[in-house]
XYZ file of C-alpha atoms in Angstrom:
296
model
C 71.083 54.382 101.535
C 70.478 57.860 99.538
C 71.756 59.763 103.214
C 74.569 57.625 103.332
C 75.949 57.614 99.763
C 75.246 62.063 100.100
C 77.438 62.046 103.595
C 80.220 59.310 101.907
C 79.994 61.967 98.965
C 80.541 64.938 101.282
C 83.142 63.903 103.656
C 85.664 62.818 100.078
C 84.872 66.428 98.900
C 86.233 67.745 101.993
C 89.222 65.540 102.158
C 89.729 66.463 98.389
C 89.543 70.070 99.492
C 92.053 69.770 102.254
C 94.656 68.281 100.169
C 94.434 71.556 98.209
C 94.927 73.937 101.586
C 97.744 71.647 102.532
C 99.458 71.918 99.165
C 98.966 75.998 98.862
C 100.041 76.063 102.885
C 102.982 73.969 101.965
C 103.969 76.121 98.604
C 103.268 79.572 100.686
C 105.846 77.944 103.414
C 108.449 77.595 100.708
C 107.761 81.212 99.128
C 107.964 82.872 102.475
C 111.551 80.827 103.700
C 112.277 82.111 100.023
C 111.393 85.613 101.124
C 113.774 85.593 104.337
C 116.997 86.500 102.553
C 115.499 88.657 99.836
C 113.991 90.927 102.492
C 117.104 91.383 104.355
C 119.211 91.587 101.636
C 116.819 94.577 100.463
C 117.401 95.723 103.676
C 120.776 96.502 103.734
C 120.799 97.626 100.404
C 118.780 100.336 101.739
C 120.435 101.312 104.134
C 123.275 101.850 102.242
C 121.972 104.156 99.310
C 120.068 106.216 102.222
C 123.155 106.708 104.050
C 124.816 107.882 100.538
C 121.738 110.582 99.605
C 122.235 111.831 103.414
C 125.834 112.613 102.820
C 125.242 113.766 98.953
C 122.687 116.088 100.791
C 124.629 117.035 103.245
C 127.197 118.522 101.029
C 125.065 120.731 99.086
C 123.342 123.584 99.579
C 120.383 122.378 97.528
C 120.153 126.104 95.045
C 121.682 123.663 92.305
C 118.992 121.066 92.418
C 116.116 120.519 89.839
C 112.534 120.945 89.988
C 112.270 117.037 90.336
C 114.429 116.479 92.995
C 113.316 119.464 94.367
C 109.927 117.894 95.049
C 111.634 114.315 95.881
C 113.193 116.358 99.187
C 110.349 118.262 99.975
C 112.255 122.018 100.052
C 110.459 123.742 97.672
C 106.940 125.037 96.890
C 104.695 123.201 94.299
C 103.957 124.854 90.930
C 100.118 123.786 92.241
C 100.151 126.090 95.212
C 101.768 129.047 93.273
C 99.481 128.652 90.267
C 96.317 127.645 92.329
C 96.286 124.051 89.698
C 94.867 121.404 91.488
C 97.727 119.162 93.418
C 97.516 115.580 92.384
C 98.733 112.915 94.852
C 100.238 109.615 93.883
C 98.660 106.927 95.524
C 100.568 103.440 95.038
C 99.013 100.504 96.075
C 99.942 96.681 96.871
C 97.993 93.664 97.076
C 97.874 90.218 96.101
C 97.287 87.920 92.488
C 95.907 85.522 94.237
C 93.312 84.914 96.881
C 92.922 82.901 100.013
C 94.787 85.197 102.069
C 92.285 86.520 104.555
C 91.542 90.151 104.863
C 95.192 90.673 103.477
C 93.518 92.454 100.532
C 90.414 93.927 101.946
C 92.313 95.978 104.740
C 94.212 97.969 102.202
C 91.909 98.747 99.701
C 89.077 99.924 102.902
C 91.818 102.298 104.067
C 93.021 102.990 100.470
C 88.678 104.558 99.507
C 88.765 105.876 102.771
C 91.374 108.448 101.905
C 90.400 109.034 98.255
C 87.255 110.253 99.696
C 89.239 112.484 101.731
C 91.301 113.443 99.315
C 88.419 114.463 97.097
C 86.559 116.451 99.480
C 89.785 118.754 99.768
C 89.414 119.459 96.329
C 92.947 117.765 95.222
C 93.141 114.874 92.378
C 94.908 111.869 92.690
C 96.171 109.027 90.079
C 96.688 105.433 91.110
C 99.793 102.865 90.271
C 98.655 99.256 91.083
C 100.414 96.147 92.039
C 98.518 92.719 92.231
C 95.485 91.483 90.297
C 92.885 91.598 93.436
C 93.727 95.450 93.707
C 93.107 96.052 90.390
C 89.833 94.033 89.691
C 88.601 95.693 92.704
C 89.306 99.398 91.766
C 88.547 99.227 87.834
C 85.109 99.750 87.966
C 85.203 102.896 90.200
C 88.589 104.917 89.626
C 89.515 103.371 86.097
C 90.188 106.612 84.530
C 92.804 107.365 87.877
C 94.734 104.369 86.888
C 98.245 105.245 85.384
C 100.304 101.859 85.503
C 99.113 98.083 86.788
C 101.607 95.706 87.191
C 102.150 92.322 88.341
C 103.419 90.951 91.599
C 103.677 86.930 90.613
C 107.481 87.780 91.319
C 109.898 90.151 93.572
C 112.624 91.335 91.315
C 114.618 94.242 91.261
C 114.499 94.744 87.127
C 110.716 95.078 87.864
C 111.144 98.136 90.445
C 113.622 99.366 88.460
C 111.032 99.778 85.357
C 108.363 100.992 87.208
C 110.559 103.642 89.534
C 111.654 105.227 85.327
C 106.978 105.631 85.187
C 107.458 107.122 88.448
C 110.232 109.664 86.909
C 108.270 110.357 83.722
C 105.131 111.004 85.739
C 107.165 113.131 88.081
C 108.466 114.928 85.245
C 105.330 115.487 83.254
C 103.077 116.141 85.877
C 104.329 119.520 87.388
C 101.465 119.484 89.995
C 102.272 116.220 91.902
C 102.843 116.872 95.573
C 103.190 113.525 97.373
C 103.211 110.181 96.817
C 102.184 107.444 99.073
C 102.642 103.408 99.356
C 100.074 100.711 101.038
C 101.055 98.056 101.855
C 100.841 95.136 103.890
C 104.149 95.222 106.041
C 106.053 92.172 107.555
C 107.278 92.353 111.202
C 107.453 88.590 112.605
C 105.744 85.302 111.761
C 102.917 86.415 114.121
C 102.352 90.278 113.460
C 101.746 91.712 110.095
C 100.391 95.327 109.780
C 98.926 97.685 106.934
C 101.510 100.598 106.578
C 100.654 104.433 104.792
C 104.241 105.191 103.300
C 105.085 108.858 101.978
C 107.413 107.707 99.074
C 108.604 111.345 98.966
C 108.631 113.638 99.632
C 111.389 112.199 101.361
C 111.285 112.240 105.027
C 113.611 109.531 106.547
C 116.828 110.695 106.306
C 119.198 112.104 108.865
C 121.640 114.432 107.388
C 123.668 115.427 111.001
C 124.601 111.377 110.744
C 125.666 111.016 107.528
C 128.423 108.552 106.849
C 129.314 109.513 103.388
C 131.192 112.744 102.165
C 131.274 113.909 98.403
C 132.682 116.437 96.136
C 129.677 117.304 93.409
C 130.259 118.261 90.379
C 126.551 119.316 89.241
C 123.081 118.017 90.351
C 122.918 114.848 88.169
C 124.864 113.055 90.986
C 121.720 113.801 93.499
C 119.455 113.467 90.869
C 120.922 109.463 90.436
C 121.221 108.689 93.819
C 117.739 109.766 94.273
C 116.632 107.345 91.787
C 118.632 104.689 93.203
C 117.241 105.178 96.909
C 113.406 104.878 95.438
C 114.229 101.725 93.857
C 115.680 101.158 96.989
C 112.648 102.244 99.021
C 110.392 99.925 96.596
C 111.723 97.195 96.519
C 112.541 96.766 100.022
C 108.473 97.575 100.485
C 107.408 95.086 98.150
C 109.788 92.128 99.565
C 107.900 93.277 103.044
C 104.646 93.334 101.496
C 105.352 89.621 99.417
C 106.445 87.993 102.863
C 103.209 89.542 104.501
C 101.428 87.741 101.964
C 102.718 84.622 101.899
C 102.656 84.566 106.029
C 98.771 85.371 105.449
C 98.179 82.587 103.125
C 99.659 80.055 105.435
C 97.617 81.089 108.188
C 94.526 80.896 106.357
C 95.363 77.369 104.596
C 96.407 76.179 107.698
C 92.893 77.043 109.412
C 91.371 75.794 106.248
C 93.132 72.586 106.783
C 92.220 72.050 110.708
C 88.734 73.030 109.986
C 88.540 70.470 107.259
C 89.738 68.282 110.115
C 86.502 69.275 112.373
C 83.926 68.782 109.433
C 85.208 65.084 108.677
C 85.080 64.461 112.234
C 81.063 65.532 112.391
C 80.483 64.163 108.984
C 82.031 60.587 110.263
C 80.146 60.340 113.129
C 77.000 61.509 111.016
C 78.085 59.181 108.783
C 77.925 56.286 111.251
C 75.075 57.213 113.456
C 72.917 57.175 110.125
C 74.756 53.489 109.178
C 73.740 51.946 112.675
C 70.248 53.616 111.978
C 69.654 51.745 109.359
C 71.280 48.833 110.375
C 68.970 48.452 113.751
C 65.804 49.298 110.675
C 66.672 46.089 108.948
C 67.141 43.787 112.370
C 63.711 45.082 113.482
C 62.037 44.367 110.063
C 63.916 41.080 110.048
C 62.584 40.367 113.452
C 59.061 41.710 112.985
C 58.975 39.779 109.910
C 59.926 36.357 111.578
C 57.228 37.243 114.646
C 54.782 37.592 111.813
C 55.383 33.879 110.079
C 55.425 32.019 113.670
């Protein structure tokens, strides 16, 4: 009776489990359908402020531009390479709060060491800006002092990018030596294929100027200088609504497995379960019988 009441005890902490993947695959379905109009409407927002910088750009003849937005375009030396300082590269990285994701996590913070080590062994610094808890518990130990900003990714909103682009700015502007930054990130494609994605934030490398739709008269650089800013809140947030879907696609994926694999262990635990009842059942009969042999 002990084997039976362990297996009756197992297969209802199974079924208890599965009603939690089933709830979290249900939520992440919601969040994701969620996600669908955010990420296009990020989209085209996007589009838009890229097509304006191409035709602010394409009306100047960049000698009135700043240091800063200098470096955001990528036309101009570094003060690192003409005073030999070392050239520090911002490294941005995206992950998750939560778990139960699969290697959602795991595959961006492998390739994420991978090229700190490189970056390292060129002699060149680097300082970190983290989004998501998993990131961050995972990199504290080892790069704490690198880490400049951590923020949370519970929700996508565009108030959030827009406070973090204004660190990017003051780190931009205090930090004369930066020379690139980069983005991972887990990027969306379909409901099947998700993919980890390297993206050089700036300098800025996406734009086509020869098919620029817009056409301005500038008065100074502050115009470039704002539409700059508004593109990399732009550029972020249209990542992070990528990166949000990617995760909530994972996450149903893995509950969903979680849930049909439940499915299987019930299954063998059932017909454990009964194999070990008729066991004991045919036990009894033949000490029933063997006892009624033994009286006669």
């Amino acid at each position: 009776m002990t084997v039976l009441k362990q297996l009756r005890d197992r297969i209802k902490a199974v079924r208890s489990t599965q009603k939690v993947t089933k709830a979290m695959q249900l939520i992440a379905s919601s969040r994701f359908r969620k996600l669908g109009s955010i990420m296009l409407e990020a989209e085209n927002y996007l589009q838009i402020i890229t097509e304006m910088l191409a035709g602010g750009l394409s009306c100047d003849d960049y000698s009135s531009l700043g240091a800063r937005e200098q470096l955001m375009l990528g036309i101009a030396k570094q003060d690192s390479q003409v005073d030999n300082k070392t050239a520090i590269i911002l490294l941005i990285v995206l992950s998750s709060e939560q778990g139960l994701c699969g290697s959602f996590n795991s595959n961006i913070l492998k390739e994420l060491r991978h090229d700190i080590h490189n970056i390292q062994l060129q002699g060149d610094d680097f300082r970190l800006i983290i989004f998501g808890k998993r990131a961050y518990d995972n990199l504290l130990p080892d790069f704490g002092s690198k880490i400049i900003s951590y923020n949370s990714l519970h929700h996508v909103e565009i108030s959030t990018v827009v406070n973090f682009q204004q660190e990017i700015r003051k780190f931009t502007v205090d930090n004369a030596n930066i020379i690139m930054c980069k983005v991972y990130y887990n990027k969306f494609i379909n409901t099947v294929n998700q993919k980890l994605d390297i993206l050089t934030l700036f300098p800025i490398k996406d734009l086509n100027l020869k098919k620029a739709k817009f056409s301005y008269e500038l008065e100074g650089r502050n115009i470039i200088s704002q539409i700059i800013d508004w593109y990399l809140i732009a550029k972020l947030f249209h990542i992070i609504t990528l990166h949000k879907a990617s995760e909530e696609r994972a996450r149903i994926v893995a509950m969903e497995a979680a849930t049909t694999n439940a499915d299987d262990v019930i299954a063998k635990l059932t017909i454990q379960l009964n194999r070990s009842r008729q066991a004991a059942v045919t036990k009894e009969l033949i000490e029933v019988i063997s006892s009624a042999e033994a009286i006669t």
